[in-house]
PDB file of C-alpha atoms in Angstrom:
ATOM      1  CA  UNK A  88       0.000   0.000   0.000  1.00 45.00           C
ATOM      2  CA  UNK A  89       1.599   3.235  -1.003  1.00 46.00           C
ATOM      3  CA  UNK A  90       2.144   5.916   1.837  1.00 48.00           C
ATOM      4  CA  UNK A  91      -0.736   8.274   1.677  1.00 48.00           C
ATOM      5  CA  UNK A  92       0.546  11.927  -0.182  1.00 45.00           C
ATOM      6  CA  UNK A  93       0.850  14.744   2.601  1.00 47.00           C
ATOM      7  CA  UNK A  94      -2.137  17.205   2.649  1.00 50.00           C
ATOM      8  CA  UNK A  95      -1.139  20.638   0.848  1.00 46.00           C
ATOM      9  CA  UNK A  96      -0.093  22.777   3.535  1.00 45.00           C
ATOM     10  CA  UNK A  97      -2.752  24.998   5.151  1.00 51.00           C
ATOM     11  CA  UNK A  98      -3.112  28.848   4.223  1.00 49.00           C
ATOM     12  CA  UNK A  99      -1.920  30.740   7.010  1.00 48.00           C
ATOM     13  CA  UNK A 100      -4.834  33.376   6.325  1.00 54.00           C
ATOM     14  CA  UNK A 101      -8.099  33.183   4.883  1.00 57.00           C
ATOM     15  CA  UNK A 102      -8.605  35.302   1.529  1.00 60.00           C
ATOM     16  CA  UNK A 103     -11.133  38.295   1.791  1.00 56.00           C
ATOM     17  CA  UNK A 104     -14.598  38.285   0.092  1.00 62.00           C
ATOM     18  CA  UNK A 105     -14.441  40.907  -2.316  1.00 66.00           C
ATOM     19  CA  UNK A 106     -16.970  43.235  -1.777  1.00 72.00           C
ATOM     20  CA  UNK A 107     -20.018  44.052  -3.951  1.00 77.00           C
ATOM     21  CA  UNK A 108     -22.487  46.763  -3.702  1.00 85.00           C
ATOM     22  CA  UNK A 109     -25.456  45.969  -1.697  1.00 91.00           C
ATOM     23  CA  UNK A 110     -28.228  44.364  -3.345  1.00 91.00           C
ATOM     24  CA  UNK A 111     -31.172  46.432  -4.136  1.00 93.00           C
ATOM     25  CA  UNK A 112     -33.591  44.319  -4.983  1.00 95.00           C
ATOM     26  CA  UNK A 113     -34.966  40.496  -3.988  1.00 96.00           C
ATOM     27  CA  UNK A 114     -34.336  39.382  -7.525  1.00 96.00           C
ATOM     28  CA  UNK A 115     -30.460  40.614  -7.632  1.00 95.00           C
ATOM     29  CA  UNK A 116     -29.971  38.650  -3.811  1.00 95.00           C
ATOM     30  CA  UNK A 117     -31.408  35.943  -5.574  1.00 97.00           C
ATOM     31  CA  UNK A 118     -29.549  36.259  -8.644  1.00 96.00           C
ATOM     32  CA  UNK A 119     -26.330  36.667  -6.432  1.00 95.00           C
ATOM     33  CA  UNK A 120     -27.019  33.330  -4.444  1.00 96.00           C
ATOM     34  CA  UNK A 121     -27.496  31.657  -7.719  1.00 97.00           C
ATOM     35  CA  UNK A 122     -23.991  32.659  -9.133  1.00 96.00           C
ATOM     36  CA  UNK A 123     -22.590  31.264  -5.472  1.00 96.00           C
ATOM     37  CA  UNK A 124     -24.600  27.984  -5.929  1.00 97.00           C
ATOM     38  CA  UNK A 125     -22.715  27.672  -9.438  1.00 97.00           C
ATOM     39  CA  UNK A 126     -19.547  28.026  -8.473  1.00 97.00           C
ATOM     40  CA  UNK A 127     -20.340  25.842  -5.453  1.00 97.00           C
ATOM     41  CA  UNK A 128     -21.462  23.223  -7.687  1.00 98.00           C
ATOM     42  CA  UNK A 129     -18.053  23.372  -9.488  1.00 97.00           C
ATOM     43  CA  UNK A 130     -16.016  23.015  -6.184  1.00 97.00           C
ATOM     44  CA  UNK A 131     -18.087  20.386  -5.270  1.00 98.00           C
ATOM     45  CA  UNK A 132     -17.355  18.500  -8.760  1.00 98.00           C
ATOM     46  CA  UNK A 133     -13.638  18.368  -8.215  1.00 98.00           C
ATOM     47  CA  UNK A 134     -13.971  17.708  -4.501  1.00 97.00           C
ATOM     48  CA  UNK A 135     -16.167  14.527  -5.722  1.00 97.00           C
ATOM     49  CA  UNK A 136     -13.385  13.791  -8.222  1.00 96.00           C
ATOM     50  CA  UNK A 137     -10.605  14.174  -5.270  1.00 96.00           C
ATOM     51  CA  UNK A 138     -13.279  11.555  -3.606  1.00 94.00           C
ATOM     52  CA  UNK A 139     -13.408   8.665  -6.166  1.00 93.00           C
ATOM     53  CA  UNK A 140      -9.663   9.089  -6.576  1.00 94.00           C
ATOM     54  CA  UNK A 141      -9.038   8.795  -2.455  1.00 93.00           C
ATOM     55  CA  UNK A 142     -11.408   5.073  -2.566  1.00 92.00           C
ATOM     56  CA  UNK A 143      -8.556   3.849  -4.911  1.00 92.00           C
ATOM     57  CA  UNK A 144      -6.007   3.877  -2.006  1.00 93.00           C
ATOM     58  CA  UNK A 145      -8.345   2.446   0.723  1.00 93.00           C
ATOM     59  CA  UNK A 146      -8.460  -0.935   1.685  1.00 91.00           C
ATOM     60  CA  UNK A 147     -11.878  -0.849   3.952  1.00 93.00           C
ATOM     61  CA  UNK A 148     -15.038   0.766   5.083  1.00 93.00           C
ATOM     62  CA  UNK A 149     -13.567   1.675   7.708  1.00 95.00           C
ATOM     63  CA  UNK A 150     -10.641   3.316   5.920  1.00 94.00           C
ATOM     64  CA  UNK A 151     -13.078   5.154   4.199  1.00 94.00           C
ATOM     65  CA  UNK A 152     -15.354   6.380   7.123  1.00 96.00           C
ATOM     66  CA  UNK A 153     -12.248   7.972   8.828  1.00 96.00           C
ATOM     67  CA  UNK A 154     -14.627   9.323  11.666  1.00 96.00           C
ATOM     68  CA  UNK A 155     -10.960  10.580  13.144  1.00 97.00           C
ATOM     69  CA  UNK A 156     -10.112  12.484  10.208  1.00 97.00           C
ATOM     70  CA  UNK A 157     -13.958  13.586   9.766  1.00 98.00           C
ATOM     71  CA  UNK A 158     -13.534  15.163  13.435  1.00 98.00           C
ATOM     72  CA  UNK A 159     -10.281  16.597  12.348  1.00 98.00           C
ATOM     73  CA  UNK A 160     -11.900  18.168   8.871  1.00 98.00           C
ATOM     74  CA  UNK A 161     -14.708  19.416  11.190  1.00 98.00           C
ATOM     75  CA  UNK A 162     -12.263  21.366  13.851  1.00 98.00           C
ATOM     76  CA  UNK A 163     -10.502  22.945  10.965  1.00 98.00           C
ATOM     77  CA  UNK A 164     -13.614  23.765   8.861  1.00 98.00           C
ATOM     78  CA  UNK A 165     -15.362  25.212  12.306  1.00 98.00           C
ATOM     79  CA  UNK A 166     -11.831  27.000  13.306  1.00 98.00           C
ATOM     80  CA  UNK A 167     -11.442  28.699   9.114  1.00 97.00           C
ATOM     81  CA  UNK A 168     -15.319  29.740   9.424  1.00 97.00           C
ATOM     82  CA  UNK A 169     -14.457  31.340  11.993  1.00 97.00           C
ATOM     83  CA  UNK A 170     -12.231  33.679  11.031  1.00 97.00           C
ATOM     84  CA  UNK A 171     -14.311  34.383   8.087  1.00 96.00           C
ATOM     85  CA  UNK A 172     -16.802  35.752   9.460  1.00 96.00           C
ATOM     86  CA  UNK A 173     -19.207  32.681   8.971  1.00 97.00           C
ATOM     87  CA  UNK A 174     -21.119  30.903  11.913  1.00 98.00           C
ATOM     88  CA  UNK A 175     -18.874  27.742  12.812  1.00 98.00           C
ATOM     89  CA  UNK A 176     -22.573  25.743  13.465  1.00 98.00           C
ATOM     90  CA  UNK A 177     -23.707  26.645  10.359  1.00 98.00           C
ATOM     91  CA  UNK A 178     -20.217  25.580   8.547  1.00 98.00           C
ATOM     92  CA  UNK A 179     -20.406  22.470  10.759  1.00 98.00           C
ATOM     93  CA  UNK A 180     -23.713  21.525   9.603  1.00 98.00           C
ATOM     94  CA  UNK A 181     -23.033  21.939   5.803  1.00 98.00           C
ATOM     95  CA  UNK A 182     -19.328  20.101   6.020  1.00 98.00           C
ATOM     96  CA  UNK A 183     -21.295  17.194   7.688  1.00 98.00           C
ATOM     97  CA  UNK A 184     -24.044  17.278   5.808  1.00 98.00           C
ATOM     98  CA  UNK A 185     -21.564  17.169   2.871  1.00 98.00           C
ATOM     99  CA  UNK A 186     -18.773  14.493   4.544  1.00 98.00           C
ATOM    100  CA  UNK A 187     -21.350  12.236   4.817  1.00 98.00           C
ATOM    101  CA  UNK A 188     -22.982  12.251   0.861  1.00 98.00           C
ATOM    102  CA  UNK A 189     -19.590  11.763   0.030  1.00 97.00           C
ATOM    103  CA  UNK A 190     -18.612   8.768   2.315  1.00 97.00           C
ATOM    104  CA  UNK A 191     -21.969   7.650   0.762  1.00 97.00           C
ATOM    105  CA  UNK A 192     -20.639   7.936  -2.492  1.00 96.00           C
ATOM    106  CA  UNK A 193     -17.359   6.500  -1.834  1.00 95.00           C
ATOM    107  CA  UNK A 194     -18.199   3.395  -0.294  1.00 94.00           C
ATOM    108  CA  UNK A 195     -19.828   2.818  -3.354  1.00 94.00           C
ATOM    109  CA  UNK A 196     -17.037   3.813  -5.464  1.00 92.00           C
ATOM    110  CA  UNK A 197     -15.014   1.490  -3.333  1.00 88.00           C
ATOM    111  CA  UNK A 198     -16.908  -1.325  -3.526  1.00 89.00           C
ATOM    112  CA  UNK A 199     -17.488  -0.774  -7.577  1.00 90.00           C
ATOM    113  CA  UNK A 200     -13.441  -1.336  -7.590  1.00 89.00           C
ATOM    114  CA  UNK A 201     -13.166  -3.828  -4.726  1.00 85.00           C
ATOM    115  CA  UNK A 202     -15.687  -6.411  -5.669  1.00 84.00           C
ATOM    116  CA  UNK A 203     -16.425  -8.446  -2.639  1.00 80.00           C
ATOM    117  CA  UNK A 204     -15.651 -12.071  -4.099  1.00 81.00           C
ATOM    118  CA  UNK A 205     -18.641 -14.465  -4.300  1.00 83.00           C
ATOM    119  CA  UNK A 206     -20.032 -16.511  -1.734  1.00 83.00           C
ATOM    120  CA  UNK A 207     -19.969 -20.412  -2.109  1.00 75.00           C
ATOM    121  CA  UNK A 208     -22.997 -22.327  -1.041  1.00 72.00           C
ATOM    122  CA  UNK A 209     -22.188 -24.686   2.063  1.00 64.00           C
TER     123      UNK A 209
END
């Protein structure tokens, strides 16, 4: 099994949300919050790429339901909200929310490319 690659190392500060003139109007928040949902969708495509790739090096459920690293993705998430300004429950609730659709998804991934082998009749 080959040693997992380090994690990229963190950013030592969190960039600032360029600022846009208030909304005047319901339709322009919404419009707004529909540009964010777009790009979120994007960042959630390659995170779900990063996802199938990471089943290929697992050997287990287990390995894959990492509730240790979970915890650890969940401090860090909580601690970066934070200090941007966003509510650490709220970021809490969307990264487990998230964590877990993808475990979902990669247990399935893993078990696509680990076939259990077939049972034999006793």
């Amino acid at each position: 099994m080959p040693e997992p690659t380090p994690l990229a190392p963190e950013p030592s500060h969190i960039e600032p949300v360029h600022p846009r003139p208030e909304p005047q109007s319901l339709a322009e928040v919404r419009r707004h919050i529909d540009e964010i949902d777009a790009e979120l969708v994007a960042l959630l495509t390659r995170r779900q790429s990063l996802v199938r790739t990471a089943a290929t090096f697992k050997t287990d459920e287990q390995s894959v339901r990492a509730p240790d690293r979970v915890e650890r993705v969940i401090a860090g998430v909580r601690a970066k909200a934070e200090a941007a300004g966003l509510a650490p429950e709220v970021a809490e609730a969307v990264w487990r929310a998230m964590i877990t659709a993808f475990i979902t998804l990669e247990l399935a991934e893993h078990d696509r490319i680990n076939p259990a082998p077939p049972e034999h009749p006793a």
